[in-house]
Coordinates of C-alpha atoms in Angstrom, one line a residue:
M1 CA 13.7 11.7 12.3
N2 CA 12.3 9.2 9.8
E3 CA 14.6 6.4 8.7
L4 CA 12.1 5.6 6.0
E5 CA 13.0 8.6 3.8
L6 CA 12.4 6.7 0.7
G7 CA 10.7 7.5 -2.6
A8 CA 8.7 4.9 -4.5
I9 CA 8.8 4.5 -8.3
G10 CA 7.0 1.8 -10.3
N11 CA 4.7 1.0 -13.2
C12 CA 2.1 -1.5 -11.9
R13 CA 4.4 -4.5 -12.6
I14 CA 7.5 -3.7 -10.6
S15 CA 8.4 -1.0 -8.1
A16 CA 11.6 0.3 -6.4
L17 CA 12.5 2.3 -3.4
V18 CA 15.1 5.0 -3.6
D19 CA 16.7 6.6 -0.6
R20 CA 17.9 10.2 -0.2
R21 CA 21.5 9.3 -1.3
G22 CA 20.2 8.0 -4.6
R23 CA 20.5 4.4 -3.8
I24 CA 17.9 1.9 -4.9
N25 CA 17.8 -0.3 -1.8
W26 CA 14.6 -2.3 -2.5
C27 CA 13.2 -3.7 -5.8
C28 CA 11.5 -7.1 -6.3
W29 CA 12.0 -8.6 -9.8
P30 CA 10.2 -9.4 -12.1
R31 CA 6.9 -8.9 -10.0
L32 CA 5.9 -6.9 -7.0
D33 CA 6.1 -10.0 -4.9
S34 CA 9.3 -11.6 -6.3
D35 CA 12.7 -12.2 -4.8
P36 CA 14.2 -8.7 -4.3
V37 CA 17.2 -8.1 -6.6
F38 CA 17.9 -5.0 -4.5
C39 CA 17.4 -5.8 -0.8
D40 CA 19.9 -3.5 1.0
L41 CA 16.9 -2.1 2.9
L42 CA 17.0 -5.4 4.9
S43 CA 20.8 -5.7 5.1
G44 CA 20.9 -4.5 8.7
A45 CA 23.6 -2.0 8.1
D46 CA 23.6 1.3 9.9
S47 CA 26.4 2.7 7.9
P48 CA 25.6 4.3 4.5
E49 CA 28.9 3.1 3.1
A50 CA 28.6 0.5 0.4
D51 CA 31.5 -1.8 1.5
D52 CA 30.9 -5.3 0.1
R53 CA 27.1 -5.6 0.6
R54 CA 24.9 -7.1 -2.0
G55 CA 21.5 -5.9 -3.2
L56 CA 22.1 -2.2 -3.9
Y57 CA 22.2 0.1 -6.9
E58 CA 24.0 3.2 -6.0
I59 CA 25.1 6.3 -7.9
A60 CA 27.4 8.0 -5.3
L61 CA 28.8 11.4 -5.4
D62 CA 32.3 11.6 -4.0
G63 CA 32.3 13.7 -0.8
M64 CA 28.6 14.1 -0.8
V65 CA 27.4 16.4 2.1
E66 CA 23.9 17.5 0.9
A67 CA 21.0 15.6 -0.6
E68 CA 17.5 16.5 -1.5
Q69 CA 14.7 14.7 -3.3
S70 CA 11.4 15.6 -5.0
Y71 CA 9.0 14.1 -7.5
V72 CA 8.4 15.6 -10.8
S73 CA 5.1 17.3 -10.2
N74 CA 2.1 14.9 -10.6
T75 CA 4.2 12.0 -11.7
A76 CA 6.0 8.9 -10.3
I77 CA 9.3 10.2 -11.6
L78 CA 11.8 10.9 -8.8
R79 CA 14.7 13.4 -8.8
T80 CA 17.6 13.3 -6.3
R81 CA 20.1 16.1 -6.1
L82 CA 23.5 15.4 -4.5
A83 CA 26.1 18.0 -3.7
D84 CA 29.6 18.0 -2.1
A85 CA 31.3 20.6 0.0
A86 CA 33.0 22.2 -3.0
G87 CA 29.8 22.9 -4.8
N88 CA 30.0 20.0 -7.3
A89 CA 26.5 18.6 -7.8
I90 CA 24.6 16.0 -9.8
E91 CA 20.9 15.2 -10.4
I92 CA 19.6 11.6 -10.7
T93 CA 16.3 11.0 -12.4
D94 CA 14.7 7.7 -11.6
F95 CA 11.5 6.1 -13.0
V96 CA 10.0 2.9 -14.2
P97 CA 8.5 3.4 -17.7
R98 CA 4.7 3.4 -18.1
F99 CA 2.8 4.9 -21.0
N100 CA 0.4 4.1 -23.8
Q101 CA 1.8 2.4 -26.8
F102 CA 0.0 0.5 -29.7
G103 CA -3.3 0.8 -27.9
R104 CA -2.2 -0.7 -24.6
I105 CA -0.1 0.2 -21.6
F106 CA 3.6 -0.4 -22.0
R107 CA 5.0 -1.4 -18.6
P108 CA 8.3 -3.2 -19.0
T109 CA 10.3 -4.8 -16.3
M110 CA 12.8 -2.0 -16.4
I111 CA 14.4 0.8 -14.3
V112 CA 15.7 3.9 -16.0
R113 CA 18.2 6.2 -14.3
Q114 CA 19.6 9.4 -15.8
V115 CA 22.5 11.3 -14.2
R116 CA 23.5 14.8 -15.2
P117 CA 26.1 17.2 -13.8
V118 CA 24.5 20.2 -12.3
S119 CA 27.6 22.2 -11.3
G120 CA 31.3 22.0 -11.0
T121 CA 33.2 18.8 -11.9
P122 CA 31.5 16.1 -9.9
R123 CA 33.0 12.6 -9.5
I124 CA 30.7 9.7 -9.2
T125 CA 30.9 6.0 -8.5
I126 CA 28.3 3.6 -9.9
R127 CA 27.7 0.4 -7.9
I128 CA 25.2 -2.2 -9.2
R129 CA 25.1 -5.3 -7.1
P130 CA 22.0 -7.3 -7.7
A131 CA 21.4 -10.2 -5.3
F132 CA 19.3 -13.3 -5.7
E133 CA 17.6 -15.8 -3.4
Y134 CA 17.0 -13.1 -0.7
G135 CA 20.6 -11.9 -0.6
A136 CA 22.1 -15.4 -0.6
A137 CA 23.6 -15.3 -4.0
G138 CA 25.3 -12.8 -6.3
P139 CA 25.3 -12.8 -10.1
Q140 CA 27.7 -13.9 -12.7
L141 CA 28.8 -11.1 -14.9
T142 CA 29.4 -10.8 -18.6
H143 CA 29.7 -7.6 -20.6
G144 CA 30.0 -6.0 -24.0
S145 CA 31.0 -2.5 -25.1
N146 CA 27.8 -0.9 -23.8
H147 CA 26.2 -3.4 -21.6
V148 CA 26.6 -5.6 -18.5
R149 CA 24.7 -8.8 -17.9
Y150 CA 23.9 -9.9 -14.3
V151 CA 23.1 -13.6 -14.5
G152 CA 21.3 -15.1 -11.5
P153 CA 19.8 -18.5 -10.9
D154 CA 16.5 -17.7 -12.5
E155 CA 16.8 -14.1 -13.8
T156 CA 19.2 -12.3 -16.0
L157 CA 19.3 -8.5 -15.8
R158 CA 20.9 -6.4 -18.5
L159 CA 22.3 -2.9 -18.0
T160 CA 22.6 -0.8 -21.1
T161 CA 24.5 2.5 -20.7
N162 CA 26.6 5.2 -22.3
A163 CA 28.7 5.3 -19.1
P164 CA 32.1 3.6 -19.4
V165 CA 31.4 0.0 -18.8
A166 CA 34.9 -0.6 -17.3
Y167 CA 34.1 2.0 -14.6
V168 CA 30.8 0.3 -13.8
L169 CA 32.4 -3.1 -13.6
D170 CA 35.3 -1.9 -11.4
E171 CA 33.1 0.5 -9.4
R172 CA 35.7 3.1 -10.1
P173 CA 35.1 6.8 -9.5
F174 CA 35.1 9.0 -12.6
Q175 CA 34.3 12.5 -13.5
L176 CA 30.8 13.1 -14.8
A177 CA 31.4 15.5 -17.7
E178 CA 28.1 14.9 -19.5
P179 CA 24.8 13.2 -18.8
I180 CA 24.7 9.4 -18.8
S181 CA 21.7 7.0 -19.0
L182 CA 21.4 3.6 -17.4
I183 CA 18.7 1.2 -18.4
L184 CA 18.4 -1.9 -16.3
G185 CA 15.9 -4.4 -17.7
P186 CA 15.5 -7.9 -19.3
D187 CA 18.3 -9.5 -21.2
E188 CA 17.4 -7.9 -24.5
S189 CA 19.1 -5.4 -26.7
L190 CA 17.6 -2.0 -27.1
T191 CA 16.2 -1.0 -30.5
R192 CA 17.4 2.6 -30.2
P193 CA 20.4 4.3 -28.7
V194 CA 20.3 4.3 -24.9
V195 CA 20.3 8.1 -24.4
E196 CA 17.5 8.5 -26.9
T197 CA 15.5 5.6 -25.4
A198 CA 15.9 7.0 -21.9
R199 CA 14.8 10.4 -22.9
M200 CA 11.8 9.2 -24.9
F201 CA 10.7 6.9 -22.1
E202 CA 10.9 9.7 -19.6
E203 CA 8.9 12.1 -21.7
Q204 CA 6.2 9.6 -22.4
T205 CA 6.1 8.4 -18.7
E206 CA 5.8 12.0 -17.5
S207 CA 3.0 12.6 -20.0
Y208 CA 1.2 9.4 -18.9
W209 CA 1.2 10.4 -15.2
R210 CA 0.3 14.0 -15.7
N211 CA -2.7 13.0 -17.8
W212 CA -3.8 10.4 -15.2
V213 CA -3.7 13.0 -12.5
R214 CA -5.5 15.5 -14.6
Y215 CA -8.7 13.4 -14.4
L216 CA -8.7 13.0 -10.6
Y217 CA -11.6 14.5 -8.7
L218 CA -9.6 16.4 -6.1
P219 CA -10.6 18.3 -2.9
L220 CA -10.0 22.0 -2.8
E221 CA -7.4 21.6 0.1
W222 CA -4.4 19.2 0.4
Q223 CA -4.3 18.5 -3.3
E224 CA -0.6 17.7 -3.3
A225 CA -1.0 15.1 -0.5
V226 CA -3.9 13.5 -2.2
I227 CA -2.2 13.3 -5.6
R228 CA 0.9 11.7 -4.1
A229 CA -1.2 9.2 -2.2
A230 CA -3.2 8.4 -5.3
I231 CA -0.2 7.8 -7.5
T232 CA 1.4 5.6 -4.9
L233 CA -1.7 3.5 -4.5
K234 CA -1.8 3.0 -8.2
L235 CA 1.9 1.8 -8.0
C236 CA 0.6 -0.9 -5.6
V237 CA -1.7 -2.4 -8.3
F238 CA -0.4 -5.5 -10.1
E239 CA -2.2 -4.6 -13.3
E240 CA -1.8 -7.9 -15.0
T241 CA -4.3 -9.5 -12.7
G242 CA -5.9 -6.5 -10.9
A243 CA -4.5 -7.5 -7.5
I244 CA -3.5 -4.7 -5.0
I245 CA -0.7 -5.3 -2.6
A246 CA -0.8 -4.0 1.0
A247 CA 2.8 -2.6 0.7
M248 CA 5.9 -2.9 -1.4
T249 CA 8.1 -4.4 1.4
T250 CA 8.4 -7.2 3.8
S251 CA 9.6 -7.3 7.4
I252 CA 10.0 -3.7 8.3
P253 CA 9.0 -4.0 12.0
E254 CA 5.9 -2.3 13.4
S255 CA 8.1 -0.8 16.1
P256 CA 11.7 -1.3 17.2
N257 CA 12.7 -4.8 18.1
S258 CA 9.1 -5.9 18.2
Q259 CA 9.4 -9.1 16.1
R260 CA 6.2 -7.9 14.4
N261 CA 7.8 -8.3 11.0
W262 CA 5.4 -9.4 8.2
D263 CA 5.4 -9.8 4.4
Y264 CA 2.9 -7.4 2.9
R265 CA 3.5 -8.0 -0.8
F266 CA 0.2 -9.8 -1.2
C267 CA -3.5 -8.9 -1.8
W268 CA -5.6 -8.7 1.4
L269 CA -9.2 -8.5 0.3
R270 CA -9.9 -6.1 3.2
D271 CA -7.1 -3.7 2.4
A272 CA -7.9 -3.8 -1.3
F273 CA -11.5 -2.8 -0.6
F274 CA -10.4 0.3 1.2
V275 CA -8.0 1.2 -1.6
V276 CA -10.8 0.8 -4.2
R277 CA -13.2 2.9 -2.2
A278 CA -10.7 5.7 -1.7
L279 CA -9.8 5.9 -5.3
N280 CA -13.5 5.7 -6.3
R281 CA -13.9 8.9 -4.3
L282 CA -11.3 10.5 -6.7
G283 CA -13.2 9.2 -9.8
V284 CA -10.7 6.5 -10.5
V285 CA -13.0 3.7 -11.6
D286 CA -10.4 1.7 -13.7
I287 CA -8.7 0.3 -10.7
M288 CA -12.1 -0.8 -9.3
E289 CA -12.7 -2.6 -12.7
E290 CA -9.3 -4.2 -12.6
Y291 CA -9.7 -5.3 -9.0
L292 CA -13.1 -6.7 -9.6
R293 CA -11.6 -8.8 -12.3
Y294 CA -9.2 -10.2 -9.8
L295 CA -12.0 -10.6 -7.2
N296 CA -14.2 -12.5 -9.7
N297 CA -11.4 -15.0 -10.1
V298 CA -11.0 -15.3 -6.3
T299 CA -14.7 -15.9 -5.7
A300 CA -15.0 -18.3 -8.6
L301 CA -12.2 -20.4 -7.0
A302 CA -14.0 -20.3 -3.7
D303 CA -17.4 -21.2 -5.4
G304 CA -19.4 -20.0 -2.5
G305 CA -17.1 -21.6 0.1
H306 CA -14.3 -20.4 2.3
L307 CA -12.5 -17.2 1.3
Q308 CA -8.9 -16.6 2.6
P309 CA -8.2 -13.1 3.8
V310 CA -5.2 -12.8 1.6
Y311 CA -4.1 -14.3 -1.8
G312 CA -1.0 -13.9 -4.0
I313 CA -1.1 -11.4 -6.7
A314 CA -1.6 -14.1 -9.3
L315 CA -4.3 -15.9 -7.2
E316 CA -1.8 -18.0 -5.3
A317 CA -3.6 -19.6 -2.3
R318 CA -0.7 -21.0 -0.4
L319 CA 1.6 -18.2 0.9
T320 CA 3.7 -20.4 3.2
E321 CA 5.5 -18.3 5.7
R322 CA 9.2 -18.8 6.3
I323 CA 12.1 -17.0 7.8
V324 CA 15.0 -15.9 5.6
E325 CA 18.4 -16.3 7.4
T326 CA 20.4 -14.6 4.7
L327 CA 19.1 -11.0 5.5
P328 CA 19.6 -9.5 9.0
G329 CA 16.5 -7.3 8.7
Y330 CA 15.7 -3.6 8.7
R331 CA 18.3 -1.8 10.9
G332 CA 19.3 -5.3 12.0
M333 CA 15.9 -6.0 13.5
G334 CA 14.9 -9.4 12.1
P335 CA 13.4 -11.8 11.4
V336 CA 12.9 -11.4 7.7
R337 CA 9.7 -13.2 6.7
V338 CA 8.7 -14.4 3.2
G339 CA 5.1 -15.5 2.8
N340 CA 2.3 -14.8 5.3
Q341 CA 0.5 -17.2 7.7
A342 CA -2.6 -15.1 7.4
H343 CA -3.6 -17.2 4.4
E344 CA -4.5 -19.9 6.8
H345 CA -6.7 -17.7 9.0
L346 CA -10.4 -17.5 9.4
Q347 CA -11.3 -13.8 9.0
H348 CA -15.0 -13.6 8.4
D349 CA -15.0 -9.9 7.6
V350 CA -13.6 -10.7 4.1
Y351 CA -17.1 -11.6 2.8
G352 CA -18.3 -8.1 3.6
D353 CA -15.1 -6.7 2.0
V354 CA -15.9 -8.5 -1.2
V355 CA -19.5 -7.3 -1.4
L356 CA -18.5 -3.7 -0.4
A357 CA -15.8 -3.6 -3.1
A358 CA -18.3 -4.6 -5.8
T359 CA -21.3 -2.5 -4.7
Q360 CA -20.5 0.7 -6.5
S361 CA -20.1 -1.1 -9.8
F362 CA -23.8 -2.0 -9.8
F363 CA -24.8 1.7 -9.5
D364 CA -22.1 3.4 -11.5
H365 CA -22.6 3.8 -15.3
R366 CA -18.9 4.5 -16.1
P367 CA -17.3 1.1 -16.0
L368 CA -16.8 -0.5 -19.4
R369 CA -18.1 -3.8 -18.1
R370 CA -21.3 -3.4 -16.0
P371 CA -22.1 -6.3 -13.6
G372 CA -24.9 -8.7 -14.4
E373 CA -27.0 -11.5 -13.0
A374 CA -24.0 -13.8 -12.7
D375 CA -22.1 -11.2 -10.7
F376 CA -25.0 -10.7 -8.3
D377 CA -25.4 -14.5 -7.9
R378 CA -21.8 -14.8 -7.0
L379 CA -22.1 -12.0 -4.4
E380 CA -25.1 -13.7 -2.9
K381 CA -23.0 -16.7 -2.2
M382 CA -20.6 -14.5 -0.3
G383 CA -23.6 -13.0 1.5
E384 CA -24.7 -16.5 2.6
R385 CA -21.3 -17.2 4.0
A386 CA -21.3 -13.8 5.8
F387 CA -24.7 -14.6 7.4
R388 CA -23.7 -18.1 8.4
L389 CA -20.4 -17.0 10.0
H390 CA -21.3 -13.6 11.6
N391 CA -21.4 -15.0 15.1
E392 CA -18.6 -17.6 14.7
P393 CA -15.1 -17.1 16.2
D394 CA -12.3 -16.0 14.0
A395 CA -8.8 -14.3 14.0
G396 CA -10.3 -10.8 13.5
M397 CA -9.1 -8.0 11.3
W398 CA -5.9 -7.7 13.4
E399 CA -5.0 -11.3 12.5
L400 CA -4.4 -12.6 16.0
R401 CA -2.5 -15.8 15.5
Y402 CA -3.3 -17.7 18.7
R403 CA -6.7 -16.5 19.8
A404 CA -10.2 -16.8 18.3
R405 CA -13.2 -14.8 19.3
V406 CA -16.4 -13.6 17.8
H407 CA -14.9 -10.2 16.8
T408 CA -17.3 -7.3 16.5
S409 CA -15.5 -5.9 13.4
S410 CA -16.0 -9.3 11.6
S411 CA -19.6 -9.4 12.4
L412 CA -20.0 -5.7 11.4
M413 CA -18.7 -6.5 7.9
C414 CA -20.9 -9.5 7.7
W415 CA -23.8 -7.1 8.4
A416 CA -22.5 -4.8 5.7
A417 CA -22.5 -7.6 3.2
C418 CA -26.2 -8.3 3.8
D419 CA -27.0 -4.6 3.9
R420 CA -25.4 -3.9 0.6
L421 CA -26.9 -6.9 -1.1
A422 CA -30.3 -5.7 0.0
K423 CA -29.5 -2.3 -1.6
I424 CA -28.1 -3.9 -4.8
A425 CA -31.2 -6.2 -5.1
G426 CA -33.5 -3.2 -4.7
H427 CA -31.6 -1.3 -7.4
L428 CA -31.9 -4.3 -9.7
G429 CA -35.6 -4.5 -9.1
K430 CA -35.3 -7.8 -7.2
T431 CA -37.8 -7.0 -4.5
D432 CA -37.9 -10.5 -3.0
R433 CA -34.1 -10.7 -2.7
A434 CA -34.0 -7.2 -1.3
T435 CA -36.4 -8.3 1.5
Y436 CA -34.4 -11.5 2.0
W437 CA -31.2 -9.6 2.6
R438 CA -32.7 -6.9 4.6
D439 CA -34.1 -9.4 7.0
R440 CA -30.7 -11.0 7.4
A441 CA -29.0 -7.6 7.9
D442 CA -31.5 -6.7 10.6
E443 CA -30.9 -10.0 12.4
I444 CA -27.1 -9.4 12.5
H445 CA -27.6 -5.8 13.5
E446 CA -29.7 -6.9 16.5
R447 CA -27.2 -9.5 17.5
I448 CA -24.3 -7.0 17.4
C449 CA -26.2 -4.5 19.4
T450 CA -27.0 -7.2 22.0
E451 CA -23.8 -9.1 22.2
A452 CA -21.1 -6.4 21.5
W453 CA -22.6 -3.6 23.7
N454 CA -21.2 -3.6 27.3
E455 CA -23.7 -1.8 29.5
E456 CA -21.4 -1.6 32.4
R457 CA -18.6 0.1 30.5
Q458 CA -21.0 2.0 28.2
T459 CA -19.2 1.1 25.0
F460 CA -19.2 -1.4 22.2
T461 CA -16.4 -3.9 22.7
E462 CA -14.0 -5.6 20.3
S463 CA -15.7 -9.0 20.7
F464 CA -19.1 -10.4 21.7
G465 CA -19.4 -10.5 25.5
G466 CA -15.9 -8.9 25.8
T467 CA -14.6 -6.0 27.9
D468 CA -11.8 -4.7 25.7
I469 CA -12.1 -2.1 22.9
D470 CA -10.2 -1.6 19.6
A471 CA -10.0 1.0 16.9
S472 CA -12.1 -1.0 14.4
L473 CA -15.2 0.0 16.3
L474 CA -14.8 3.4 14.7
L475 CA -15.9 1.8 11.4
M476 CA -19.5 1.3 12.8
A477 CA -20.5 4.8 11.7
E478 CA -18.4 4.7 8.5
V479 CA -20.2 1.7 7.1
G480 CA -23.6 3.0 8.2
F481 CA -24.2 0.5 11.0
V482 CA -25.1 3.4 13.4
K483 CA -25.3 7.1 13.0
A484 CA -22.4 9.2 14.3
D485 CA -24.7 10.9 16.8
D486 CA -26.0 7.7 18.2
P487 CA -25.2 7.9 22.0
R488 CA -23.7 4.4 21.9
F489 CA -21.3 5.4 19.2
V490 CA -20.4 8.6 21.0
K491 CA -19.7 6.7 24.1
T492 CA -17.6 4.2 22.2
V493 CA -15.5 7.0 20.7
E494 CA -15.0 8.4 24.2
A495 CA -13.8 5.0 25.4
I496 CA -11.4 4.7 22.5
E497 CA -10.0 8.1 23.3
G498 CA -9.5 7.2 26.9
H499 CA -7.7 3.9 26.2
L500 CA -6.1 4.1 22.8
L501 CA -5.1 7.7 22.1
R502 CA -1.3 8.5 22.4
D503 CA -0.4 12.1 21.6
R504 CA -3.1 12.3 19.0
H505 CA -2.2 9.0 17.5
L506 CA -4.4 5.9 17.8
M507 CA -3.3 2.4 18.8
R508 CA -5.2 -0.5 17.2
Y509 CA -5.8 -2.0 20.7
H510 CA -4.0 -1.9 24.1
A511 CA -4.4 -5.5 25.3
P512 CA -1.3 -7.7 25.0
D513 CA -1.4 -10.0 22.0
D514 CA 0.9 -12.8 20.7
F515 CA 3.9 -10.4 20.9
G516 CA 3.1 -8.5 24.0
A517 CA 1.5 -5.1 24.3
P518 CA 1.8 -2.9 21.2
D519 CA 3.7 0.4 21.4
A520 CA 3.2 1.8 17.9
A521 CA 0.2 3.7 16.7
F522 CA -1.5 2.3 13.6
N523 CA -1.8 5.1 11.1
I524 CA -5.1 4.1 9.5
C525 CA -6.7 4.0 12.9
T526 CA -5.7 7.6 13.5
F527 CA -7.3 8.5 10.2
W528 CA -10.5 6.5 11.1
Y529 CA -10.5 8.6 14.3
V530 CA -10.3 11.8 12.3
E531 CA -13.2 10.8 10.2
A532 CA -15.3 9.8 13.2
L533 CA -14.6 13.2 14.8
D534 CA -15.8 15.0 11.7
M535 CA -19.0 12.9 11.5
M536 CA -19.7 13.7 15.1
G537 CA -19.4 17.4 14.5
R538 CA -15.9 17.9 16.0
R539 CA -14.4 19.2 12.7
E540 CA -11.8 21.6 14.1
E541 CA -10.3 18.8 16.2
A542 CA -10.4 16.5 13.1
R543 CA -8.6 19.0 10.9
E544 CA -5.9 19.6 13.5
I545 CA -5.1 15.9 13.9
F546 CA -5.2 15.4 10.1
E547 CA -2.7 18.2 9.7
E548 CA -0.5 16.5 12.4
M549 CA -0.7 13.2 10.4
L550 CA 0.4 15.0 7.2
R551 CA 3.4 16.2 9.1
C552 CA 4.3 12.6 10.0
R553 CA 4.8 11.7 6.3
N554 CA 8.3 11.5 5.0
G555 CA 9.8 14.2 2.9
L556 CA 8.2 12.9 -0.3
G557 CA 4.7 12.7 1.2
L558 CA 4.6 8.9 1.9
L559 CA 3.6 7.0 5.0
S560 CA 4.4 3.5 6.4
E561 CA 2.0 1.4 8.4
D562 CA 2.9 2.6 11.9
Y563 CA 4.1 5.6 13.9
V564 CA 5.8 5.6 17.3
P565 CA 4.8 8.8 19.1
R566 CA 7.5 8.7 21.7
T567 CA 10.3 8.9 19.0
G568 CA 8.4 10.5 16.1
E569 CA 9.5 7.7 13.8
L570 CA 7.7 5.9 11.0
W571 CA 7.8 2.1 11.3
G572 CA 6.2 -0.8 9.5
N573 CA 6.0 -1.8 5.9
F574 CA 6.3 0.9 3.3
P575 CA 4.6 2.6 1.6
Q576 CA 1.4 1.3 3.3
T577 CA -1.8 1.4 1.2
Y578 CA -4.0 1.6 4.3
S579 CA -2.2 4.8 5.4
L580 CA -2.4 6.4 2.0
V581 CA -6.1 5.6 1.9
G582 CA -6.5 7.5 5.1
I583 CA -4.9 10.6 3.6
I584 CA -7.4 10.6 0.7
N585 CA -10.5 9.8 2.7
C586 CA -9.8 12.5 5.3
A587 CA -8.9 15.1 2.8
M588 CA -12.0 14.5 0.8
R589 CA -14.1 14.7 4.0
L590 CA -12.5 17.7 5.7
S591 CA -11.7 20.0 2.7
R592 CA -13.6 23.1 2.2
S593 CA -15.9 22.9 -0.8
W594 CA -15.0 24.4 -4.2
G595 CA -18.1 26.6 -3.9
E596 CA -16.5 28.4 -1.0
V597 CA -13.9 30.1 -3.2
L598 CA -15.4 30.0 -6.7

C-alpha cells in the first residue's frame, strides 16, 4: 500500500498535493520553494481526522466510506469523488489556473476548488487552516459576506466563495444542495462572480493542458503514463526564471526512520538536465529554452569558476540547511529540513550537466533564440573546469557528506562535457576548437578506463582505484562513453545485478554511507537498468521490469524518489522529477514503433 496516494496540481508558479480524501495537505506559497501554507503532510499524524491541526484545506463528506481520484484526461485538473454508506456523494474538482491571456501565460497564485453534489443529500464540512512559519503560526481572520481573509506574518490569503461564510468560519457541517466554488488566492477582489470565474478558469485551464499535450511526440505504447509524467514534470518548472525543482516536497524520508530527509524544492543542475533531455524526446523545446535562460544566469554568476550543484529557483546561492522543530515530519519520522547543505558540496559532474543540457540547442532549429558565439564561449569555460577537475575528489552525484573520492560518475560527466564541446565546435565549423576538445575528451576517457576499471573484479568501480560499485556506472553507455556491447560494460552490468538488485529494483549503492546501509531502491536507477538492458539486447527483460515499475506508481500515475521492495511502499520526496524522467525515457526506448501498426 502506498501512503503517497497524492495528486499534484499546479501552474509553474505554485503547486499543491491533494490526498484521496480531498484534503490539500501540501502547498508552498507564493512560490514552489516557499513556506508551506498547507503542511499537514508533515504533521506526523496517523489519523485522518482533522482535530485541531494546522496546515490543511479539507472538504470532508460526513460519514465518508469511499473515495476515488482521477485526472481530467490530459490535464493537471484533479477530480475526487467521495461517497458515504447511504449513497450520498460529492465531486471535488481541484486545479491551479494556467492559460493564455493577453498574449502571455496567466498563472496566478491561486487554487480553485469546485464542489458539486453527485447523489443524495450529502453533508460536508469545509476546513481551511493555513499555517505560517512551517506550522508555527496560525492566521488572523477577517471576513465579509463572500470572503475570508487569512492574515499571516508575511502573506495574506483571501478565500472568495458562494458557500455560506459562517459555515466556513465555524467549520460547521452543512447540506450541499447546489455546487459551490472556492477560490483561494491573493488578497484581491474578483472582477467577476466567483462561480463564473471558477467555471471560466477551469474551461481555459483544461483547454491549455489539452493543447499542450496535443503537441507531444508520444510513443505508441504507454501513452497515458508518459503524458502524466510530462505534465507533472512541467509543474516542477518555476517558469518565471526557468528553474526546475527536483520535487515539490521536503523531508519525506527515503525509507522508514532513515533520517534521510532532504529538502528538494531547489534546482539541481544534474536533475534539471535529465528533465530537459526527457522532455526534448517528447518535442517539448520550450522548457529547454526556459531552463537555458536560467542556466545562462547561473554560469554568468560563476564566470568560469566554481559551480554549485544546486541553486535556488531565483538563483539563490546560499541554501542554508536547518531543522524545523515545529513539524514532526512525514508519519512522525523527522527531522524536517529546510534548505540543503548540498549547495556547499563539490560535485564535479555539474560541468558536464551544464554542457549536456545546452547541446541540443546548438543543433535544433526550433528554439526562438538560437545560441551564438557568446553561448559557446560560456560553455567552453565550463569545459575547462571539467577538464581541470575530472580527476579531483568530490562528493559525487550521491552527495556523500563526509567522504570525498574521485568518483567515476563525476569524471564521466567531465568527459561528456569535453566530448559534446568537440561535437558542437565541429557543427559550428570551429575545426581547431573541435580538435582541442576531442583531445581533452580522449585524455579523460583513457584515465577513466585506467583508473576506474578493476581488473580483479572485472568491473568499473564507483571511484578511481576503488572496489565498490554503484548504479551511476549504468550511465556509461547512455552518454556514449562505451558501447553497450563493450565487454567491460557487460561485466559491469552483471556486477551491478549481483550486488544492487533487490526484487527487480535497483539500489544506488550497497556500501554504508553517512546514515548506514541504504535499504530503499532508487527509482531512477531501476529505470537506468531498464535502459541498459535494452541497449544490451535484453529487451524482454527490460519491458518486464518497466511494467513492474509502472505498477509501483500511485493510483494517479505518480512516483516518488524511492521504493522499499520488502514492503511495496513508495518513499522519498514527491513527485520526484528523476523518477518521472525514467518513465518517459524507458517508454520512448521500449515502445513498439508506430510503423508496426500503421
